[in-house]
Amino acid sequence: MLDLAIAGATAVTPGGVLARDVGVRAGKIVQVAAPGNLESAATTIDARGMLLLPGAIDAHTHLDAEMYNAHTIDDFESGTVAAAAGGVTSIIDYAFQPDGGTLADAIAKWHAKAVRRAVIDYGFHVAILDPSPATIAEIASVAERGVTSFKIFMMRGFEARARDFMRAFRAVADAGAMLTIHAEDEHVIGYCTERLLGAGKFAVANFPASRPPLSEAAAVERGLAMASSADAPAYFVHLSSAGALSAIRRARARGQTVLAETRPIYLYLTEERFLEPNAEKYVGFPPLRSERDCEAVWEAIADGTIDVLATDHCSWNLAHKSAPDRFTRIPPGMANLETLVPMLYSEGVVKRRLPLARFVDLIAANPARIFGLYPRKGAIAEGSDADLIVFDPNRQVVIRSHQMHSRADYDVFEGFEVTGWPRQTISRGEVVAIDRQSAARAGRGLYLERARFNSAWRSL
Ligand SMILES: [Zn+2]
């Protein structure tokens, strides 16, 4: 007897897009069968006319984070409720090494934030802010405990300690872990910002000019050279520009192991938004780019240059975003966990004919493969966790911030008309959201201890 059967859907499986019924027992997928061939079940979801997708994995979130002397609006409860409502069943959040503290301190602090709050499963990356010998010595034991990815920022205090950071790159690779890199050149940004502020250009309309596309391309090139010298695989977060993506392609052609992520805002919004009133709400690092860069990101989504779409969910209210008197003081980021899946379906699959298999790679299979969760997560396969989206490909939704589950009081995609939305989100066999309403209990989410990076990830 199955606990749950999902019958009648078209399923996106590792073997193709097929009519398949899925049977669940004890939180796992135990049967993936041709229609009408499941064992009997205690509960059956009639999914005729629906797509069945693996639950999405958002590999880049910032819940309950502190920056710019403020605290993000979403904690692990509201953030994961929003995630579940949008079809996301796992997140990997960034724990930050505290000032004067260890990586273990960071992870302990993040466990305390997530436990008793998360409604879906969660893992952690850890950001290395102080690449001291003591920190570097800690990397292997942190990876041993299932935190198998380490982030470095190239834009704050990186240059003064670049060689120490390279030692950290090597230690991360030695530990079999993944290095994630925020690539923006701190000197290009520093120079451009100084020029703008010196000329009295404080308004947010000047923000994109303070962090031009070249600052990203330059940092990606240098990050690639450093990772290659340290013989470390590298994953570049939220790439936004044509130049950076070309650098990734060239590195792959040279045989370097390099992974690439982008984030939704670079696909759906361009820099003209900074001329709108309340344009502070669009500020994130790097900035929104030109139409040409936007098209380059779409091309990279389609041709496989980009491996992962992740939100960088970092939520603020409009009051936080619009208070500062100059663009350098606006806290970066925005809430967008709930729209990750439906927006890519609507703008990508429906409008640009992105194949369903590629769609699922970007939001589920690839983040699972790269970050040591596959095939437990990211696949509709026997033995995998029953993390699933029953997705209605015809549902029309106009995005309205007051209907979203983030506590943020605005949505950067306000007014977008979307075709396709999750009907049910299922986490380990349990319906955690239905018809855009949360059905989950706070604290039911489990911590994900992740495996090490498998360099054969593309063939997993
Ligand atoms: Zn981030």
mmCIF file of C-alpha atoms in Angstrom, residues 6-289:
data_model
loop_
_atom_site.group_PDB
_atom_site.id
_atom_site.type_symbol
_atom_site.label_atom_id
_atom_site.label_comp_id
_atom_site.label_asym_id
_atom_site.label_seq_id
_atom_site.Cartn_x
_atom_site.Cartn_y
_atom_site.Cartn_z
ATOM 1 C CA ILE A 6 0.063 11.047 -8.098
ATOM 2 C CA ALA A 7 -1.682 9.888 -11.223
ATOM 3 C CA GLY A 8 -2.255 11.162 -14.717
ATOM 4 C CA ALA A 9 0.521 13.767 -15.037
ATOM 5 C CA THR A 10 3.226 14.256 -17.606
ATOM 6 C CA ALA A 11 6.407 13.795 -15.593
ATOM 7 C CA VAL A 12 9.815 15.315 -16.296
ATOM 8 C CA THR A 13 12.090 12.419 -15.349
ATOM 9 C CA PRO A 14 15.802 11.720 -15.951
ATOM 10 C CA GLY A 15 14.596 9.333 -18.680
ATOM 11 C CA GLY A 16 12.581 11.975 -20.502
ATOM 12 C CA VAL A 17 9.226 13.739 -20.461
ATOM 13 C CA LEU A 18 6.737 10.896 -20.092
ATOM 14 C CA ALA A 19 3.230 9.996 -18.922
ATOM 15 C CA ARG A 20 4.096 8.539 -15.520
ATOM 16 C CA ASP A 21 2.303 7.836 -12.264
ATOM 17 C CA VAL A 22 4.355 8.226 -9.117
ATOM 18 C CA GLY A 23 3.946 6.262 -5.897
ATOM 19 C CA VAL A 24 5.222 7.487 -2.522
ATOM 20 C CA ARG A 25 5.855 5.599 0.698
ATOM 21 C CA ALA A 26 7.527 6.900 3.884
ATOM 22 C CA GLY A 27 8.545 10.126 2.156
ATOM 23 C CA LYS A 28 10.316 8.419 -0.739
ATOM 24 C CA ILE A 29 9.398 7.811 -4.349
ATOM 25 C CA VAL A 30 8.981 4.032 -4.540
ATOM 26 C CA GLN A 31 7.288 3.651 -7.932
ATOM 27 C CA VAL A 32 7.527 5.521 -11.227
ATOM 28 C CA ALA A 33 5.184 3.621 -13.516
ATOM 29 C CA ALA A 34 3.310 3.833 -16.804
ATOM 30 C CA PRO A 35 -0.226 5.198 -16.267
ATOM 31 C CA GLY A 36 -2.552 2.899 -14.335
ATOM 32 C CA ASN A 37 0.200 0.614 -13.004
ATOM 33 C CA LEU A 38 0.628 1.811 -9.418
ATOM 34 C CA GLU A 39 -0.103 -0.169 -6.289
ATOM 35 C CA SER A 40 -3.159 1.061 -4.405
ATOM 36 C CA ALA A 41 -2.689 4.133 -2.260
ATOM 37 C CA ALA A 42 -4.165 5.719 0.859
ATOM 38 C CA THR A 43 -4.431 9.057 -0.959
ATOM 39 C CA THR A 44 -4.423 9.782 -4.675
ATOM 40 C CA ILE A 45 -3.829 13.148 -6.318
ATOM 41 C CA ASP A 46 -5.547 13.370 -9.696
ATOM 42 C CA ALA A 47 -2.920 15.181 -11.761
ATOM 43 C CA ARG A 48 -4.467 14.873 -15.214
ATOM 44 C CA GLY A 49 -3.468 17.866 -17.336
ATOM 45 C CA MET A 50 -0.644 18.678 -14.932
ATOM 46 C CA LEU A 51 3.122 18.514 -15.231
ATOM 47 C CA LEU A 52 4.958 16.625 -12.507
ATOM 48 C CA LEU A 53 8.339 18.177 -11.737
ATOM 49 C CA PRO A 54 10.987 17.432 -9.137
ATOM 50 C CA GLY A 55 10.799 19.987 -6.304
ATOM 51 C CA ALA A 56 13.026 22.945 -7.024
ATOM 52 C CA ILE A 57 16.278 23.563 -5.152
ATOM 53 C CA ASP A 58 17.227 27.175 -4.597
ATOM 54 C CA ALA A 59 20.993 27.026 -4.154
ATOM 55 C CA HIS A 60 21.395 30.682 -3.185
ATOM 56 C CA THR A 61 19.350 32.271 -0.402
ATOM 57 C CA HIS A 62 19.902 34.728 2.449
ATOM 58 C CA LEU A 63 17.255 34.183 5.119
ATOM 59 C CA ASP A 64 17.497 35.857 8.515
ATOM 60 C CA ALA A 65 20.676 37.649 7.438
ATOM 61 C CA GLU A 66 22.213 40.845 8.789
ATOM 62 C CA MET A 67 23.842 43.426 6.559
ATOM 63 C CA TYR A 68 24.038 47.217 6.263
ATOM 64 C CA ASN A 69 23.104 47.421 9.962
ATOM 65 C CA ALA A 70 19.738 45.866 9.230
ATOM 66 C CA HIS A 71 18.058 42.490 9.339
ATOM 67 C CA THR A 72 16.384 40.869 6.327
ATOM 68 C CA ILE A 73 12.586 40.683 6.533
ATOM 69 C CA ASP A 74 12.215 36.953 5.899
ATOM 70 C CA ASP A 75 13.417 34.442 8.440
ATOM 71 C CA PHE A 76 13.573 30.682 7.857
ATOM 72 C CA GLU A 77 9.834 30.410 8.434
ATOM 73 C CA SER A 78 8.425 33.090 6.122
ATOM 74 C CA GLY A 79 11.181 32.487 3.576
ATOM 75 C CA THR A 80 10.567 28.765 3.314
ATOM 76 C CA VAL A 81 6.778 29.225 3.319
ATOM 77 C CA ALA A 82 7.241 31.491 0.274
ATOM 78 C CA ALA A 83 9.585 28.917 -1.241
ATOM 79 C CA ALA A 84 7.089 26.081 -0.796
ATOM 80 C CA ALA A 85 4.228 28.135 -2.250
ATOM 81 C CA GLY A 86 6.340 28.558 -5.382
ATOM 82 C CA GLY A 87 7.463 24.931 -5.753
ATOM 83 C CA VAL A 88 10.834 25.095 -3.996
ATOM 84 C CA THR A 89 11.409 22.107 -1.687
ATOM 85 C CA SER A 90 15.050 22.661 -0.667
ATOM 86 C CA ILE A 91 17.224 25.701 -0.170
ATOM 87 C CA ILE A 92 20.933 26.146 0.422
ATOM 88 C CA ASP A 93 21.436 29.279 2.512
ATOM 89 C CA TYR A 94 24.686 31.179 3.022
ATOM 90 C CA ALA A 95 26.075 31.115 6.569
ATOM 91 C CA PHE A 96 28.539 33.983 7.125
ATOM 92 C CA GLN A 97 31.727 33.672 9.130
ATOM 93 C CA PRO A 98 31.269 36.180 11.973
ATOM 94 C CA ASP A 99 33.821 38.907 12.713
ATOM 95 C CA GLY A 100 36.586 37.231 14.677
ATOM 96 C CA GLY A 101 34.715 33.904 14.609
ATOM 97 C CA THR A 102 35.199 30.489 13.049
ATOM 98 C CA LEU A 103 33.384 28.710 10.232
ATOM 99 C CA ALA A 104 31.955 26.343 12.855
ATOM 100 C CA ASP A 105 30.513 29.391 14.674
ATOM 101 C CA ALA A 106 28.815 30.456 11.446
ATOM 102 C CA ILE A 107 27.248 27.051 10.922
ATOM 103 C CA ALA A 108 26.080 26.780 14.546
ATOM 104 C CA LYS A 109 24.475 30.218 14.253
ATOM 105 C CA TRP A 110 22.665 29.245 11.035
ATOM 106 C CA HIS A 111 21.398 25.996 12.532
ATOM 107 C CA ALA A 112 19.826 28.046 15.316
ATOM 108 C CA LYS A 113 18.112 30.305 12.760
ATOM 109 C CA ALA A 114 16.636 27.408 10.760
ATOM 110 C CA VAL A 115 15.633 24.844 13.355
ATOM 111 C CA ARG A 116 11.961 24.952 14.433
ATOM 112 C CA ARG A 117 11.244 27.420 11.604
ATOM 113 C CA ALA A 118 11.980 25.897 8.186
ATOM 114 C CA VAL A 119 9.033 24.210 6.465
ATOM 115 C CA ILE A 120 11.207 22.628 3.744
ATOM 116 C CA ASP A 121 14.651 21.026 3.774
ATOM 117 C CA TYR A 122 17.739 23.206 3.973
ATOM 118 C CA GLY A 123 21.490 23.023 3.746
ATOM 119 C CA PHE A 124 24.210 25.616 4.206
ATOM 120 C CA HIS A 125 27.121 27.019 2.287
ATOM 121 C CA VAL A 126 29.609 28.937 4.391
ATOM 122 C CA ALA A 127 31.164 32.266 3.374
ATOM 123 C CA ILE A 128 34.827 32.692 4.272
ATOM 124 C CA LEU A 129 35.436 36.315 5.275
ATOM 125 C CA ASP A 130 38.784 35.849 7.028
ATOM 126 C CA PRO A 131 41.086 33.402 5.163
ATOM 127 C CA SER A 132 43.474 33.100 8.109
ATOM 128 C CA PRO A 133 45.557 29.935 8.637
ATOM 129 C CA ALA A 134 43.110 28.924 11.394
ATOM 130 C CA THR A 135 40.109 29.307 9.067
ATOM 131 C CA ILE A 136 41.833 27.388 6.301
ATOM 132 C CA ALA A 137 42.669 24.601 8.750
ATOM 133 C CA GLU A 138 38.950 24.322 9.537
ATOM 134 C CA ILE A 139 37.765 23.728 5.951
ATOM 135 C CA ALA A 140 38.234 19.938 5.864
ATOM 136 C CA SER A 141 36.262 19.327 9.069
ATOM 137 C CA VAL A 142 33.442 21.615 7.914
ATOM 138 C CA ALA A 143 33.171 19.667 4.644
ATOM 139 C CA GLU A 144 33.196 16.460 6.669
ATOM 140 C CA ARG A 145 30.030 17.702 8.396
ATOM 141 C CA GLY A 146 28.120 18.110 5.131
ATOM 142 C CA VAL A 147 28.801 21.770 4.412
ATOM 143 C CA THR A 148 30.565 21.111 1.127
ATOM 144 C CA SER A 149 30.668 24.549 -0.486
ATOM 145 C CA PHE A 150 32.560 27.681 0.533
ATOM 146 C CA LYS A 151 31.976 31.185 -0.743
ATOM 147 C CA ILE A 152 34.381 34.008 -1.283
ATOM 148 C CA PHE A 153 33.542 37.594 -2.243
ATOM 149 C CA MET A 154 35.934 39.281 -4.654
ATOM 150 C CA MET A 155 34.590 42.734 -3.889
ATOM 151 C CA ARG A 156 35.192 43.519 -0.244
ATOM 152 C CA GLY A 157 38.684 43.307 1.168
ATOM 153 C CA PHE A 158 39.615 40.599 -1.321
ATOM 154 C CA GLU A 159 42.590 42.288 -2.972
ATOM 155 C CA ALA A 160 44.567 42.879 0.213
ATOM 156 C CA ARG A 161 44.380 39.164 0.982
ATOM 157 C CA ALA A 162 44.160 37.590 -2.458
ATOM 158 C CA ARG A 163 46.986 35.138 -1.794
ATOM 159 C CA ASP A 164 45.390 33.972 1.465
ATOM 160 C CA PHE A 165 42.153 33.471 -0.428
ATOM 161 C CA MET A 166 43.996 31.352 -3.004
ATOM 162 C CA ARG A 167 45.256 29.154 -0.157
ATOM 163 C CA ALA A 168 41.630 28.781 0.853
ATOM 164 C CA PHE A 169 40.715 27.832 -2.760
ATOM 165 C CA ARG A 170 43.264 25.027 -2.573
ATOM 166 C CA ALA A 171 42.025 23.825 0.822
ATOM 167 C CA VAL A 172 38.431 23.761 -0.464
ATOM 168 C CA ALA A 173 39.491 21.637 -3.448
ATOM 169 C CA ASP A 174 41.564 19.371 -1.174
ATOM 170 C CA ALA A 175 38.455 18.813 0.926
ATOM 171 C CA GLY A 176 36.549 17.734 -2.217
ATOM 172 C CA ALA A 177 34.273 20.733 -1.782
ATOM 173 C CA MET A 178 33.041 23.469 -4.121
ATOM 174 C CA LEU A 179 34.218 27.035 -4.188
ATOM 175 C CA THR A 180 31.517 29.608 -4.930
ATOM 176 C CA ILE A 181 32.665 33.035 -6.058
ATOM 177 C CA HIS A 182 30.970 36.424 -6.082
ATOM 178 C CA ALA A 183 32.858 38.056 -8.945
ATOM 179 C CA GLU A 184 32.950 41.850 -9.057
ATOM 180 C CA ASP A 185 36.240 43.741 -9.151
ATOM 181 C CA GLU A 186 36.611 45.898 -6.054
ATOM 182 C CA HIS A 187 38.974 48.420 -7.653
ATOM 183 C CA VAL A 188 36.784 49.020 -10.708
ATOM 184 C CA ILE A 189 33.779 49.465 -8.407
ATOM 185 C CA GLY A 190 35.751 51.661 -6.013
ATOM 186 C CA TYR A 191 36.990 53.922 -8.787
ATOM 187 C CA CYS A 192 33.621 54.254 -10.527
ATOM 188 C CA THR A 193 31.803 54.900 -7.244
ATOM 189 C CA GLU A 194 34.320 57.554 -6.173
ATOM 190 C CA ARG A 195 33.893 59.378 -9.495
ATOM 191 C CA LEU A 196 30.104 59.369 -9.253
ATOM 192 C CA LEU A 197 29.961 60.469 -5.616
ATOM 193 C CA GLY A 198 32.648 63.106 -6.272
ATOM 194 C CA ALA A 199 30.405 64.598 -8.951
ATOM 195 C CA GLY A 200 27.463 64.676 -6.526
ATOM 196 C CA LYS A 201 25.698 61.826 -8.286
ATOM 197 C CA PHE A 202 24.046 60.170 -5.282
ATOM 198 C CA ALA A 203 20.750 59.086 -6.864
ATOM 199 C CA VAL A 204 19.957 55.444 -7.524
ATOM 200 C CA ALA A 205 19.914 56.134 -11.283
ATOM 201 C CA ASN A 206 23.728 56.173 -10.992
ATOM 202 C CA PHE A 207 23.937 52.769 -9.348
ATOM 203 C CA PRO A 208 24.510 50.666 -12.522
ATOM 204 C CA ALA A 209 27.395 52.917 -13.607
ATOM 205 C CA SER A 210 29.092 52.257 -10.256
ATOM 206 C CA ARG A 211 29.385 48.521 -10.980
ATOM 207 C CA PRO A 212 29.718 48.247 -14.769
ATOM 208 C CA PRO A 213 29.673 44.931 -16.686
ATOM 209 C CA LEU A 214 33.456 45.119 -17.023
ATOM 210 C CA SER A 215 33.841 44.888 -13.248
ATOM 211 C CA GLU A 216 32.151 41.488 -13.481
ATOM 212 C CA ALA A 217 34.034 40.273 -16.554
ATOM 213 C CA ALA A 218 37.391 41.331 -15.046
ATOM 214 C CA ALA A 219 36.670 39.566 -11.768
ATOM 215 C CA VAL A 220 35.481 36.395 -13.507
ATOM 216 C CA GLU A 221 38.670 36.273 -15.597
ATOM 217 C CA ARG A 222 40.806 36.743 -12.514
ATOM 218 C CA GLY A 223 38.783 34.320 -10.417
ATOM 219 C CA LEU A 224 39.136 31.745 -13.179
ATOM 220 C CA ALA A 225 42.906 32.239 -13.290
ATOM 221 C CA MET A 226 43.182 31.925 -9.526
ATOM 222 C CA ALA A 227 40.949 28.852 -9.352
ATOM 223 C CA SER A 228 42.884 27.256 -12.196
ATOM 224 C CA SER A 229 46.236 28.025 -10.519
ATOM 225 C CA ALA A 230 44.966 26.508 -7.285
ATOM 226 C CA ASP A 231 43.516 23.591 -9.290
ATOM 227 C CA ALA A 232 40.101 24.181 -7.723
ATOM 228 C CA PRO A 233 36.680 23.731 -9.360
ATOM 229 C CA ALA A 234 34.750 27.000 -9.142
ATOM 230 C CA TYR A 235 31.102 28.036 -9.252
ATOM 231 C CA PHE A 236 30.354 31.657 -10.118
ATOM 232 C CA VAL A 237 27.201 33.020 -8.497
ATOM 233 C CA HIS A 238 24.646 35.301 -10.189
ATOM 234 C CA LEU A 239 26.390 36.120 -13.467
ATOM 235 C CA SER A 240 24.773 39.006 -15.301
ATOM 236 C CA SER A 241 26.756 40.053 -18.366
ATOM 237 C CA ALA A 242 27.817 38.928 -21.839
ATOM 238 C CA GLY A 243 31.519 39.420 -21.073
ATOM 239 C CA ALA A 244 31.453 37.251 -17.960
ATOM 240 C CA LEU A 245 29.625 34.470 -19.807
ATOM 241 C CA SER A 246 32.171 34.516 -22.643
ATOM 242 C CA ALA A 247 34.925 34.122 -20.057
ATOM 243 C CA ILE A 248 33.140 31.060 -18.655
ATOM 244 C CA ARG A 249 32.883 29.531 -22.137
ATOM 245 C CA ARG A 250 36.571 30.105 -22.847
ATOM 246 C CA ALA A 251 37.573 28.521 -19.536
ATOM 247 C CA ARG A 252 35.474 25.440 -20.259
ATOM 248 C CA ALA A 253 37.023 25.194 -23.723
ATOM 249 C CA ARG A 254 40.422 25.117 -21.961
ATOM 250 C CA GLY A 255 39.186 22.212 -19.856
ATOM 251 C CA GLN A 256 38.643 24.065 -16.569
ATOM 252 C CA THR A 257 35.895 22.797 -14.238
ATOM 253 C CA VAL A 258 33.685 25.830 -13.882
ATOM 254 C CA LEU A 259 30.000 26.139 -13.034
ATOM 255 C CA ALA A 260 27.780 29.151 -13.605
ATOM 256 C CA GLU A 261 24.690 30.515 -11.911
ATOM 257 C CA THR A 262 22.407 33.389 -12.785
ATOM 258 C CA ARG A 263 19.485 34.887 -10.975
ATOM 259 C CA PRO A 264 15.957 35.759 -12.135
ATOM 260 C CA ILE A 265 16.287 39.555 -12.176
ATOM 261 C CA TYR A 266 18.856 39.454 -15.003
ATOM 262 C CA LEU A 267 16.403 37.502 -17.164
ATOM 263 C CA TYR A 268 13.282 39.603 -16.652
ATOM 264 C CA LEU A 269 14.438 43.158 -15.865
ATOM 265 C CA THR A 270 16.894 45.641 -17.409
ATOM 266 C CA GLU A 271 18.686 48.758 -16.198
ATOM 267 C CA GLU A 272 16.001 51.206 -17.417
ATOM 268 C CA ARG A 273 14.193 50.233 -14.207
ATOM 269 C CA PHE A 274 16.625 52.448 -12.297
ATOM 270 C CA LEU A 275 14.884 55.479 -13.796
ATOM 271 C CA GLU A 276 11.547 54.539 -12.179
ATOM 272 C CA PRO A 277 10.327 56.025 -8.900
ATOM 273 C CA ASN A 278 11.309 53.768 -5.946
ATOM 274 C CA ALA A 279 13.983 52.225 -8.153
ATOM 275 C CA GLU A 280 15.952 51.366 -4.989
ATOM 276 C CA LYS A 281 13.858 48.215 -4.831
ATOM 277 C CA TYR A 282 15.794 46.819 -7.819
ATOM 278 C CA VAL A 283 19.230 47.252 -6.244
ATOM 279 C CA GLY A 284 21.212 44.042 -5.996
ATOM 280 C CA PHE A 285 24.848 43.178 -6.710
ATOM 281 C CA PRO A 286 25.623 43.175 -9.602
ATOM 282 C CA PRO A 287 23.077 45.708 -11.005
ATOM 283 C CA LEU A 288 20.470 45.104 -13.679
ATOM 284 C CA ARG A 289 22.102 45.279 -17.098
#
